[in-house]
Amino acid sequence: MKHYHKKTLHTCITVFLFLSGWVSQTRAQGDYAPLVQAIDSNNTGLIAYQKSAEAQKMLNRTGLTPNNPQIGINYVRPIRFTRSRLMDYNISQNIEFPTVYGHKKNVSNKQNEIVDTDYHVVRADLINQAINTYLNWVYFNQLGEVLKQQKEYAESITASFQKAFDAGGVNILDRNKAQVNAVNAQKEYELNVIEMNTAYQELMRFNQGRPFGNLSADFPDITNDVAMLFAEEKRFITNNDALKAITQEIELGEAQERLAKAQTLPEFNVGYMWGQEFEADFRGVSFGMTIPLWQQKNTKKYARMNIQALKEVQENSQSQYTLQVKLLQNRASELYKVMNELERTISQTRGLELLKKALDLKEITILEYLVEQSMYFELTQKYLQTKMNLHITLADLYRWEY
C-alpha cells in the first residue's frame, strides 16, 4: 500500500513538472504568437530557406541504392574469312557490401537532421531580430502616451497663461516659458511619432511589407518568466538548436566513420551472359569482386580526426553558452529590480496631472512646474527603457522556443 502511494505521488510530481514546463513554453510562445505566426507565413526569405532545406534533404537521399545495371553486346568476326563468328550478350550489376547501404541511409538521416536544425537556427535568429524590433516599437508607443499627455497639458497651460497675460495676471517671461514648453512638448511628441513609425516600418520588413494584425502595443507580462528565471537554466541550454547542431555533427561524423569502415569491404559484380557461335549457343553467369585497396584510403582517419575536433568545439560552445545564459539571467534579474524601483518611485511622485493642478492653483510657479515635469519625464523614460531592455534580455533567453 505504501509502495502504491509513493508511486502515485511520483507520477503526480512528474506530471506537474511536465505541465509546468509546457505551460511556461506555451507562455513564451504565446507572448509573441501573432508576430511569429505572421513571419512564418509571409517572410519570403524564411520560406525560401525552408524550400532550399527540403531540396537539400532530397539531395541527401540520393545515392542510397545500388549503381545502375550494365548491359553489353560483343560481336567478334575472324580476321580471315570463315564461317565462324562470335556474338554474346551480358547484363551485370555492381553491388557494394550489404552493410554499406544501411550505413549510407543512416548518414543520410543524420544529414537531414542537421538540415532541419540549421533551418531552426536561422529562423530563431530572424524571429529574435523581429522581437527586438517589436519591443522597440512598443517602447515608442508607451513613451508616446506620456508625451501626448505632456503635450496636451502644455497646450492647456499655454492657453491659460496667455489668457492671464492678456488680463495682466502674469508677466511676459512666464507666458514665454509656457509657450516654449508647449513647442518643446509638441516637437518631442512628433519626433517620437517618427521613431515609432520607423520602428513599425522596420518591423513590417520581417512580414514582407505587410502590416500586422492583432499586435499589442503593450509589453508582455513577464512576471512568471522572471520567477522561473534561475529554475530553468538547463532548459535554456537543452533547447539551444546551435548546440544541438554540433551534437548532430558529431553523430554524423560517427555514422560516416562506420560507413568508411564498411566501404573497406569488397564490392561484387554479378551478371548473366549468353553467346552465339556458328555451331553452338552458350549460357552462363559472371562474377567479379573489387578489392578496395586505395580508393577509401584515409577516410577512416579523417572521420576520427573530424569527430575529435567537433567534440572540442562542442565542449567550448556549451561552456560559452552556459556562461552567456548566466550573464543573461543576472542581467534580467538586475533589470527587474531596477524596473520595480523606478515603478515604485514614479507611483510616489507627483504625476503630470497633479503638477498641472498645482500650477493651476498657483501652488507652484511655471519654472517649478517645468523642472518637475522634466524630472518626471526623465524618470518615466528610464523606466520604459529598463522595461524594454528586460524584455529583450528575456527574449534572448527564450529565443529557441518561439
Short mmCIF file of C-alpha atoms in Angstrom, two decimals:
data_model
loop_
_atom_site.label_atom_id
_atom_site.label_comp_id
_atom_site.label_asym_id
_atom_site.label_seq_id
_atom_site.Cartn_x
_atom_site.Cartn_y
_atom_site.Cartn_z
CA MET A 1 0.00 0.00 0.00
CA LYS A 2 2.81 2.40 0.88
CA HIS A 3 4.57 1.49 -2.35
CA TYR A 4 1.38 2.36 -4.29
CA HIS A 5 1.12 5.79 -2.63
CA LYS A 6 4.79 6.53 -3.34
CA LYS A 7 4.35 5.53 -6.97
CA THR A 8 1.21 7.71 -7.27
CA LEU A 9 2.99 10.68 -5.67
CA HIS A 10 5.95 10.26 -8.02
CA THR A 11 3.60 10.16 -11.02
CA CYS A 12 1.80 13.33 -9.87
CA ILE A 13 5.08 15.18 -9.40
CA THR A 14 6.27 14.09 -12.85
CA VAL A 15 3.02 15.24 -14.48
CA PHE A 16 3.17 18.55 -12.58
CA LEU A 17 6.73 19.25 -13.71
CA PHE A 18 5.86 18.35 -17.30
CA LEU A 19 2.82 20.61 -17.29
CA SER A 20 4.80 23.42 -15.67
CA GLY A 21 7.37 23.22 -18.43
CA TRP A 22 4.66 23.00 -21.09
CA VAL A 23 2.77 25.98 -19.68
CA SER A 24 5.99 28.02 -19.43
CA GLN A 25 6.92 27.17 -23.01
CA THR A 26 3.39 27.91 -24.24
CA ARG A 27 3.50 31.24 -22.43
CA ALA A 28 6.84 32.10 -24.03
CA GLN A 29 5.44 31.29 -27.47
CA GLY A 30 2.09 32.94 -26.81
CA ASP A 31 3.54 36.33 -25.87
CA TYR A 32 4.63 36.96 -29.45
CA ALA A 33 2.34 34.50 -31.24
CA PRO A 34 0.75 36.97 -33.74
CA LEU A 35 4.19 38.28 -34.68
CA VAL A 36 5.78 34.84 -35.06
CA GLN A 37 2.85 33.34 -36.97
CA ALA A 38 2.80 36.23 -39.46
CA ILE A 39 6.55 35.93 -40.11
CA ASP A 40 6.34 32.15 -40.55
CA SER A 41 3.56 32.64 -43.11
CA ASN A 42 4.82 35.68 -45.03
CA ASN A 43 8.59 36.08 -44.77
CA THR A 44 9.79 35.01 -48.23
CA GLY A 45 13.41 34.73 -47.10
CA LEU A 46 12.45 32.19 -44.46
CA ILE A 47 10.13 30.36 -46.86
CA ALA A 48 12.90 30.24 -49.49
CA TYR A 49 15.36 28.87 -46.94
CA GLN A 50 12.85 26.21 -45.94
CA LYS A 51 12.38 25.16 -49.57
CA SER A 52 16.14 25.09 -50.03
CA ALA A 53 16.39 22.89 -46.94
CA GLU A 54 13.81 20.49 -48.38
CA ALA A 55 15.78 20.34 -51.64
CA GLN A 56 18.99 19.63 -49.71
CA LYS A 57 17.24 16.84 -47.81
CA MET A 58 16.18 15.31 -51.11
CA LEU A 59 19.77 15.54 -52.36
CA ASN A 60 20.96 13.80 -49.19
CA ARG A 61 18.66 10.90 -50.01
CA THR A 62 20.34 10.26 -53.38
CA GLY A 63 22.97 7.56 -53.83
CA LEU A 64 21.37 5.15 -51.36
CA THR A 65 20.60 2.48 -53.96
CA PRO A 66 22.97 0.23 -55.95
CA ASN A 67 24.52 1.53 -59.17
CA ASN A 68 22.65 1.13 -62.44
CA PRO A 69 22.92 -2.29 -64.13
CA GLN A 70 25.15 -2.56 -67.20
CA ILE A 71 24.14 -4.19 -70.48
CA GLY A 72 26.68 -5.10 -73.16
CA ILE A 73 26.83 -6.73 -76.60
CA ASN A 74 30.02 -8.14 -78.12
CA TYR A 75 30.27 -9.16 -81.77
CA VAL A 76 33.54 -10.64 -82.99
CA ARG A 77 34.44 -11.81 -86.54
CA PRO A 78 37.58 -13.63 -87.55
CA ILE A 79 40.30 -11.75 -89.36
CA ARG A 80 40.24 -14.24 -92.24
CA PHE A 81 37.02 -15.11 -93.97
CA THR A 82 35.48 -18.15 -92.42
CA ARG A 83 32.03 -19.13 -91.43
CA SER A 84 32.91 -18.71 -87.74
CA ARG A 85 31.70 -15.68 -85.71
CA LEU A 86 31.07 -14.92 -82.07
CA MET A 87 28.30 -12.79 -80.53
CA ASP A 88 27.49 -12.55 -76.85
CA TYR A 89 25.13 -10.53 -74.65
CA ASN A 90 25.63 -9.71 -70.98
CA ILE A 91 23.91 -7.90 -68.16
CA SER A 92 25.70 -7.20 -64.88
CA GLN A 93 25.21 -5.37 -61.58
CA ASN A 94 27.78 -3.90 -59.19
CA ILE A 95 26.81 -4.44 -55.55
CA GLU A 96 28.60 -2.96 -52.56
CA PHE A 97 28.93 -4.98 -49.38
CA PRO A 98 25.34 -5.23 -48.00
CA THR A 99 26.05 -3.35 -44.75
CA VAL A 100 27.18 -0.28 -46.76
CA TYR A 101 23.61 0.55 -47.80
CA GLY A 102 22.39 0.61 -44.19
CA HIS A 103 25.24 2.92 -43.18
CA LYS A 104 24.57 5.19 -46.18
CA LYS A 105 20.94 5.53 -45.14
CA ASN A 106 21.98 6.34 -41.57
CA VAL A 107 24.38 9.04 -42.84
CA SER A 108 21.58 10.48 -44.98
CA ASN A 109 19.21 10.63 -41.99
CA LYS A 110 21.85 12.39 -39.88
CA GLN A 111 22.50 14.92 -42.66
CA ASN A 112 18.78 15.67 -42.89
CA GLU A 113 18.55 16.18 -39.13
CA ILE A 114 21.31 18.79 -39.41
CA VAL A 115 19.48 20.49 -42.29
CA ASP A 116 16.34 20.77 -40.13
CA THR A 117 18.31 22.10 -37.16
CA ASP A 118 20.13 24.65 -39.34
CA TYR A 119 16.74 25.92 -40.52
CA HIS A 120 15.59 26.30 -36.90
CA VAL A 121 18.78 28.25 -36.08
CA VAL A 122 18.21 30.65 -39.00
CA ARG A 123 14.54 31.02 -38.07
CA ALA A 124 15.38 31.66 -34.38
CA ASP A 125 17.81 34.44 -35.35
CA LEU A 126 15.22 36.06 -37.62
CA ILE A 127 12.43 35.83 -35.01
CA ASN A 128 14.75 37.24 -32.34
CA GLN A 129 15.55 40.25 -34.53
CA ALA A 130 11.84 40.76 -35.17
CA ILE A 131 11.00 40.57 -31.45
CA ASN A 132 13.70 43.13 -30.63
CA THR A 133 12.28 45.47 -33.27
CA TYR A 134 8.76 44.87 -31.94
CA LEU A 135 9.84 45.71 -28.37
CA ASN A 136 11.45 48.89 -29.69
CA TRP A 137 8.14 49.81 -31.32
CA VAL A 138 6.25 49.07 -28.08
CA TYR A 139 8.69 51.33 -26.20
CA PHE A 140 7.96 54.27 -28.52
CA ASN A 141 4.22 53.56 -28.20
CA GLN A 142 4.40 53.67 -24.41
CA LEU A 143 6.60 56.76 -24.45
CA GLY A 144 4.18 58.35 -26.89
CA GLU A 145 1.36 58.10 -24.34
CA VAL A 146 3.40 60.09 -21.82
CA LEU A 147 4.47 62.66 -24.44
CA LYS A 148 0.89 63.03 -25.65
CA GLN A 149 -0.31 63.84 -22.13
CA GLN A 150 2.63 66.21 -21.68
CA LYS A 151 1.78 67.96 -24.97
CA GLU A 152 -1.91 68.33 -24.11
CA TYR A 153 -1.11 69.81 -20.68
CA ALA A 154 1.46 72.15 -22.24
CA GLU A 155 -1.13 73.42 -24.71
CA SER A 156 -3.67 73.92 -21.92
CA ILE A 157 -1.11 75.78 -19.75
CA THR A 158 -0.09 77.98 -22.68
CA ALA A 159 -3.71 78.92 -23.32
CA SER A 160 -4.36 79.75 -19.63
CA PHE A 161 -1.11 81.74 -19.31
CA GLN A 162 -1.92 83.70 -22.47
CA LYS A 163 -5.33 84.49 -21.07
CA ALA A 164 -3.80 85.52 -17.75
CA PHE A 165 -1.18 87.63 -19.54
CA ASP A 166 -3.88 89.41 -21.53
CA ALA A 167 -5.64 90.16 -18.24
CA GLY A 168 -2.38 91.34 -16.64
CA GLY A 169 -2.21 88.39 -14.24
CA VAL A 170 1.22 87.03 -15.31
CA ASN A 171 4.32 88.64 -16.74
CA ILE A 172 5.67 88.13 -20.24
CA LEU A 173 8.54 85.91 -19.07
CA ASP A 174 6.21 83.34 -17.55
CA ARG A 175 3.99 83.43 -20.62
CA ASN A 176 7.02 82.87 -22.87
CA LYS A 177 8.16 79.93 -20.72
CA ALA A 178 4.74 78.34 -21.15
CA GLN A 179 4.88 78.87 -24.93
CA VAL A 180 8.41 77.44 -25.24
CA ASN A 181 7.35 74.46 -23.15
CA ALA A 182 4.39 73.86 -25.49
CA VAL A 183 6.62 73.97 -28.58
CA ASN A 184 9.13 71.58 -27.00
CA ALA A 185 6.36 69.19 -25.96
CA GLN A 186 4.89 69.28 -29.48
CA LYS A 187 8.23 68.58 -31.16
CA GLU A 188 9.16 65.80 -28.71
CA TYR A 189 5.83 64.15 -29.45
CA GLU A 190 6.31 64.50 -33.22
CA LEU A 191 9.87 63.12 -33.09
CA ASN A 192 8.65 60.16 -31.07
CA VAL A 193 5.92 59.50 -33.67
CA ILE A 194 8.63 59.44 -36.35
CA GLU A 195 10.67 56.92 -34.36
CA MET A 196 7.57 54.83 -33.66
CA ASN A 197 6.58 54.74 -37.33
CA THR A 198 10.15 53.93 -38.36
CA ALA A 199 10.23 51.03 -35.90
CA TYR A 200 6.92 49.72 -37.27
CA GLN A 201 8.12 50.03 -40.87
CA GLU A 202 11.24 48.12 -39.86
CA LEU A 203 9.03 45.50 -38.24
CA MET A 204 6.94 45.20 -41.40
CA ARG A 205 10.09 44.22 -43.33
CA PHE A 206 10.00 40.90 -41.47
CA ASN A 207 6.42 40.44 -42.72
CA GLN A 208 7.25 41.23 -46.35
CA GLY A 209 5.98 44.81 -46.01
CA ARG A 210 2.56 43.80 -44.73
CA PRO A 211 1.02 45.30 -41.58
CA PHE A 212 0.50 43.03 -38.59
CA GLY A 213 -2.94 42.26 -37.24
CA ASN A 214 -3.75 42.00 -33.51
CA LEU A 215 -0.32 43.27 -32.48
CA SER A 216 -0.40 44.54 -28.91
CA ALA A 217 1.22 47.91 -28.14
CA ASP A 218 1.89 46.84 -24.54
CA PHE A 219 4.86 44.97 -23.12
CA PRO A 220 4.05 41.29 -22.45
CA ASP A 221 3.60 40.12 -18.88
CA ILE A 222 6.91 38.62 -17.72
CA THR A 223 6.16 38.03 -14.02
CA ASN A 224 6.25 34.23 -14.33
CA ASP A 225 9.29 34.31 -16.62
CA VAL A 226 11.29 36.21 -14.01
CA ALA A 227 10.04 33.97 -11.21
CA MET A 228 11.28 30.86 -13.09
CA LEU A 229 14.45 32.56 -14.34
CA PHE A 230 17.04 30.56 -12.40
CA ALA A 231 14.96 27.39 -12.14
CA GLU A 232 15.08 26.89 -15.91
CA GLU A 233 18.83 27.14 -16.58
CA LYS A 234 19.08 23.61 -18.01
CA ARG A 235 16.08 24.28 -20.20
CA PHE A 236 17.82 27.20 -21.91
CA ILE A 237 20.82 25.00 -22.73
CA THR A 238 18.82 21.90 -23.73
CA ASN A 239 16.66 23.85 -26.19
CA ASN A 240 19.62 25.55 -27.89
CA ASP A 241 19.48 24.45 -31.54
CA ALA A 242 23.00 25.74 -32.22
CA LEU A 243 24.38 23.33 -29.61
CA LYS A 244 22.06 20.62 -30.89
CA ALA A 245 23.53 21.08 -34.39
CA ILE A 246 27.06 20.42 -33.08
CA THR A 247 25.88 17.24 -31.35
CA GLN A 248 24.27 16.14 -34.61
CA GLU A 249 27.52 16.90 -36.49
CA ILE A 250 29.33 14.54 -34.09
CA GLU A 251 26.69 11.85 -34.65
CA LEU A 252 27.05 12.36 -38.41
CA GLY A 253 30.83 12.00 -38.12
CA GLU A 254 30.43 8.75 -36.20
CA ALA A 255 27.99 7.47 -38.84
CA GLN A 256 30.46 8.44 -41.61
CA GLU A 257 33.24 6.59 -39.77
CA ARG A 258 31.12 3.44 -39.66
CA LEU A 259 30.36 3.88 -43.37
CA ALA A 260 34.06 4.28 -44.17
CA LYS A 261 34.83 1.03 -42.33
CA ALA A 262 32.07 -0.79 -44.23
CA GLN A 263 33.41 0.53 -47.56
CA THR A 264 36.75 -1.19 -46.94
CA LEU A 265 34.93 -4.47 -47.56
CA PRO A 266 34.83 -5.91 -51.12
CA GLU A 267 32.34 -4.90 -53.82
CA PHE A 268 30.80 -7.56 -56.02
CA ASN A 269 29.79 -7.77 -59.65
CA VAL A 270 27.28 -10.40 -60.71
CA GLY A 271 25.81 -10.91 -64.14
CA TYR A 272 24.29 -13.19 -66.76
CA MET A 273 25.77 -13.89 -70.20
CA TRP A 274 24.65 -15.70 -73.28
CA GLY A 275 26.52 -16.08 -76.56
CA GLN A 276 26.19 -17.45 -80.04
CA GLU A 277 28.80 -19.18 -82.16
CA PHE A 278 28.41 -20.66 -85.60
CA GLU A 279 27.86 -24.12 -84.30
CA ALA A 280 26.64 -23.60 -80.69
CA ASP A 281 24.92 -21.26 -78.21
CA PHE A 282 26.29 -20.56 -74.74
CA ARG A 283 24.60 -19.54 -71.46
CA GLY A 284 26.22 -18.73 -68.13
CA VAL A 285 26.80 -16.36 -65.20
CA SER A 286 29.62 -13.96 -64.37
CA PHE A 287 31.02 -12.97 -61.01
CA GLY A 288 33.64 -10.43 -60.05
CA MET A 289 34.97 -8.77 -56.93
CA THR A 290 36.60 -5.38 -56.34
CA ILE A 291 39.20 -5.22 -53.61
CA PRO A 292 39.26 -1.67 -52.11
CA LEU A 293 42.97 -1.15 -51.62
CA TRP A 294 43.41 2.56 -52.38
CA GLN A 295 40.10 4.29 -53.12
CA GLN A 296 38.97 4.73 -49.47
CA LYS A 297 42.43 5.43 -48.10
CA ASN A 298 42.48 7.92 -45.15
CA THR A 299 38.67 8.22 -44.97
CA LYS A 300 38.52 6.50 -41.58
CA LYS A 301 41.40 8.60 -40.28
CA TYR A 302 39.66 11.79 -41.46
CA ALA A 303 36.39 10.75 -39.80
CA ARG A 304 38.11 10.13 -36.45
CA MET A 305 40.01 13.45 -36.57
CA ASN A 306 36.83 15.33 -37.53
CA ILE A 307 34.88 13.79 -34.64
CA GLN A 308 37.60 14.76 -32.16
CA ALA A 309 37.63 18.34 -33.46
CA LEU A 310 33.83 18.57 -33.24
CA LYS A 311 33.85 17.30 -29.66
CA GLU A 312 36.25 20.07 -28.69
CA VAL A 313 34.05 22.61 -30.47
CA GLN A 314 31.03 21.20 -28.63
CA GLU A 315 32.74 21.47 -25.25
CA ASN A 316 33.80 25.07 -25.91
CA SER A 317 30.40 26.11 -27.31
CA GLN A 318 28.49 24.58 -24.40
CA SER A 319 30.80 26.26 -21.90
CA GLN A 320 30.45 29.64 -23.63
CA TYR A 321 26.68 29.39 -23.90
CA THR A 322 26.35 28.33 -20.25
CA LEU A 323 28.25 31.47 -19.27
CA GLN A 324 26.06 33.52 -21.61
CA VAL A 325 22.90 32.10 -20.02
CA LYS A 326 24.16 33.02 -16.55
CA LEU A 327 25.04 36.50 -17.78
CA LEU A 328 21.55 36.98 -19.26
CA GLN A 329 19.92 35.58 -16.12
CA ASN A 330 21.82 38.00 -13.88
CA ARG A 331 21.14 40.88 -16.26
CA ALA A 332 17.42 40.10 -16.31
CA SER A 333 17.32 39.80 -12.51
CA GLU A 334 19.05 43.16 -12.00
CA LEU A 335 16.94 44.90 -14.65
CA TYR A 336 13.79 43.56 -12.98
CA LYS A 337 14.88 45.04 -9.63
CA VAL A 338 15.68 48.42 -11.21
CA MET A 339 12.38 48.42 -13.10
CA ASN A 340 10.40 47.77 -9.91
CA GLU A 341 12.30 50.52 -8.06
CA LEU A 342 11.61 53.01 -10.85
CA GLU A 343 7.95 51.99 -10.95
CA ARG A 344 7.67 52.46 -7.20
CA THR A 345 9.36 55.88 -7.40
CA ILE A 346 7.03 57.02 -10.18
CA SER A 347 3.99 55.98 -8.18
CA GLN A 348 5.24 58.06 -5.22
CA THR A 349 6.00 61.21 -7.21
CA ARG A 350 3.57 63.79 -8.44
CA GLY A 351 2.40 62.88 -11.93
CA LEU A 352 1.73 65.38 -14.71
CA GLU A 353 -1.94 65.63 -13.71
CA LEU A 354 -1.11 66.64 -10.13
CA LEU A 355 1.60 69.01 -11.31
CA LYS A 356 -0.81 70.79 -13.64
CA LYS A 357 -3.41 71.03 -10.88
CA ALA A 358 -0.81 72.56 -8.54
CA LEU A 359 0.14 75.06 -11.24
CA ASP A 360 -3.49 75.96 -11.92
CA LEU A 361 -3.97 76.59 -8.18
CA LYS A 362 -0.75 78.67 -8.17
CA GLU A 363 0.80 76.38 -5.59
CA ILE A 364 3.93 76.20 -7.77
CA THR A 365 5.43 78.55 -10.36
CA ILE A 366 5.78 77.79 -14.05
CA LEU A 367 9.51 77.28 -13.55
CA GLU A 368 8.91 74.76 -10.77
CA TYR A 369 6.39 73.00 -12.99
CA LEU A 370 8.87 72.74 -15.85
CA VAL A 371 11.60 71.37 -13.58
CA GLU A 372 9.22 68.81 -12.02
CA GLN A 373 7.88 67.87 -15.46
CA SER A 374 11.40 67.32 -16.80
CA MET A 375 12.29 65.10 -13.82
CA TYR A 376 9.07 63.10 -14.19
CA PHE A 377 9.62 62.58 -17.92
CA GLU A 378 13.25 61.52 -17.42
CA LEU A 379 12.20 59.04 -14.74
CA THR A 380 9.42 57.63 -16.92
CA GLN A 381 11.76 57.32 -19.91
CA LYS A 382 14.31 55.40 -17.80
CA TYR A 383 11.55 53.12 -16.57
CA LEU A 384 10.38 52.32 -20.11
CA GLN A 385 13.94 51.82 -21.35
CA THR A 386 14.65 49.44 -18.47
CA LYS A 387 11.44 47.56 -19.18
CA MET A 388 12.31 47.24 -22.86
CA ASN A 389 15.84 46.02 -22.08
CA LEU A 390 14.43 43.46 -19.65
CA HIS A 391 12.08 42.07 -22.31
CA ILE A 392 14.91 41.96 -24.87
CA THR A 393 17.08 40.03 -22.41
CA LEU A 394 14.29 37.52 -21.73
CA ALA A 395 13.68 37.18 -25.47
CA ASP A 396 17.36 36.25 -25.88
CA LEU A 397 16.99 33.58 -23.20
CA TYR A 398 13.83 32.11 -24.72
CA ARG A 399 14.89 32.60 -28.34
CA TRP A 400 14.85 28.85 -29.13
CA GLU A 401 11.22 28.41 -28.04
CA TYR A 402 9.33 30.84 -30.26
#
